[in-house]
C-alpha positions as a LaTeX table, in Angstrom:
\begin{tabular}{lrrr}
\hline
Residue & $x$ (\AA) & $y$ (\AA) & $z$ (\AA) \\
\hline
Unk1 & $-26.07$ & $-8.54$ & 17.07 \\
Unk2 & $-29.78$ & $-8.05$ & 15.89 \\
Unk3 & $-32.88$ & $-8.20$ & 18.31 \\
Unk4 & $-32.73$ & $-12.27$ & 18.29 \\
Unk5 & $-29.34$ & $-12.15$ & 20.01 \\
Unk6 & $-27.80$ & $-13.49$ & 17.02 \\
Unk7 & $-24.82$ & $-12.27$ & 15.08 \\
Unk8 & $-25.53$ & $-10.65$ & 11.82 \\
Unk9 & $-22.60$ & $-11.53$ & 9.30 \\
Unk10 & $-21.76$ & $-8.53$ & 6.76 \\
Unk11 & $-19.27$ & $-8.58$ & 3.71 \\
Unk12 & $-17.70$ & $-6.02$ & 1.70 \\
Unk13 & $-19.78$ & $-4.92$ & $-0.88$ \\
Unk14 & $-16.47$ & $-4.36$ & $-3.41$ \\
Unk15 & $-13.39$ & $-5.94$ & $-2.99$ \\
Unk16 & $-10.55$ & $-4.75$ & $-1.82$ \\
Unk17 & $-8.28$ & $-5.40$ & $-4.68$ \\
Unk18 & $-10.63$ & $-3.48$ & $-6.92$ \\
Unk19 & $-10.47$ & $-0.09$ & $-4.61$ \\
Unk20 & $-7.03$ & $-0.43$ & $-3.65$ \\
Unk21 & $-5.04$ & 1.21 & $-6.67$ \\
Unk22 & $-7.66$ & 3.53 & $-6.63$ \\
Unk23 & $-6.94$ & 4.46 & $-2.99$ \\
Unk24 & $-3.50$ & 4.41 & $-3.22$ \\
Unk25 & $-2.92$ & 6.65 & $-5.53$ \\
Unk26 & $-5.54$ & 9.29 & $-4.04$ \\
Unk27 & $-3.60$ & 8.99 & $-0.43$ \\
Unk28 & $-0.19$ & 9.59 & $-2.20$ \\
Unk29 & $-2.04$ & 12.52 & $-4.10$ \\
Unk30 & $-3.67$ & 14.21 & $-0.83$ \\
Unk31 & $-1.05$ & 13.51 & 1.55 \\
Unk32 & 2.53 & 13.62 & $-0.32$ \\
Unk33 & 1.71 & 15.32 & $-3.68$ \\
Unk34 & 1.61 & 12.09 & $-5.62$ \\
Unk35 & 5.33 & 11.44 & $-4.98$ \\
Unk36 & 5.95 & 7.61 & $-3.40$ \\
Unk37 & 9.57 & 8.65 & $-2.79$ \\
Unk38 & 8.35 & 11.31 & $-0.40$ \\
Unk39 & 6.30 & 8.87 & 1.57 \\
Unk40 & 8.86 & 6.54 & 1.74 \\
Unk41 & 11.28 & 9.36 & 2.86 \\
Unk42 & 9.06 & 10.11 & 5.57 \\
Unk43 & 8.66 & 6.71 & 6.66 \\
Unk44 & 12.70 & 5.89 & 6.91 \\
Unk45 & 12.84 & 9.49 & 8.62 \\
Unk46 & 10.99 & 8.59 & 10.88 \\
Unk47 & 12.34 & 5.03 & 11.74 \\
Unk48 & 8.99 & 3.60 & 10.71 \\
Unk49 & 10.07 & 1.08 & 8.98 \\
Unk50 & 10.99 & $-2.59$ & 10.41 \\
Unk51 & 14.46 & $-4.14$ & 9.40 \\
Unk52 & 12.25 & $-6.54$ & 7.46 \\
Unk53 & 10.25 & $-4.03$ & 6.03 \\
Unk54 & 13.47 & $-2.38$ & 3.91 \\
Unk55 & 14.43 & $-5.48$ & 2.72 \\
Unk56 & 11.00 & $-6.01$ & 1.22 \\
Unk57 & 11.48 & $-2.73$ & $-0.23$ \\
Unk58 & 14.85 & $-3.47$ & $-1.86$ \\
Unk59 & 13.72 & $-6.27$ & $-3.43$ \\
Unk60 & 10.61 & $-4.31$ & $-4.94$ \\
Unk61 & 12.72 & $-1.92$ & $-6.34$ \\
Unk62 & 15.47 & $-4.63$ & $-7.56$ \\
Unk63 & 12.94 & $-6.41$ & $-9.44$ \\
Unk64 & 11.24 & $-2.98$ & $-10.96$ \\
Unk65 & 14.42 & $-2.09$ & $-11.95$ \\
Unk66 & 15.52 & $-5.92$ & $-13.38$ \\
Unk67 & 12.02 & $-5.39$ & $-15.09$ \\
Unk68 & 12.19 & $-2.41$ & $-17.04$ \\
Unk69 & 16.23 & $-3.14$ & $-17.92$ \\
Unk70 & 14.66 & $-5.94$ & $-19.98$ \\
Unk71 & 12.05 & $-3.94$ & $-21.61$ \\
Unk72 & 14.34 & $-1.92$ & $-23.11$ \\
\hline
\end{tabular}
């Protein structure tokens, strides 16, 4: 709120899906040496992950997998 007692409205100055890959892969690089299967290791270890969640990550994986069988 500024000195009027009105509400100031602010944006992001980039958008997200420009930083995001960006981000990514710096997190995975700090935090788990670059490797996504250790994150998601630690995630299922933990019981992190929603029932939901898994199957969202099967079918990632099922259509990576689907993808690069046909680019072969």
């Amino acid at each position: 709120m500024d000195d009027s007692g009105k509400f100031q409205k602010y944006s992001a100055a980039i958008a997200y899906a420009d930083v995001e890959p960006e981000e990514t892969e710096s997190f995975l690089s700090k935090v788990y040496g670059g490797s996504v299967g250790m994150m998601v290791s630690n995630l299922v270890g933990r019981g992190a992950l929603s029932e939901q969640e898994i199957q969202e990550l099967k079918a990632i994986l099922d259509a990576a997998e689907k993808q690069e069988e046909s680019s072969c």
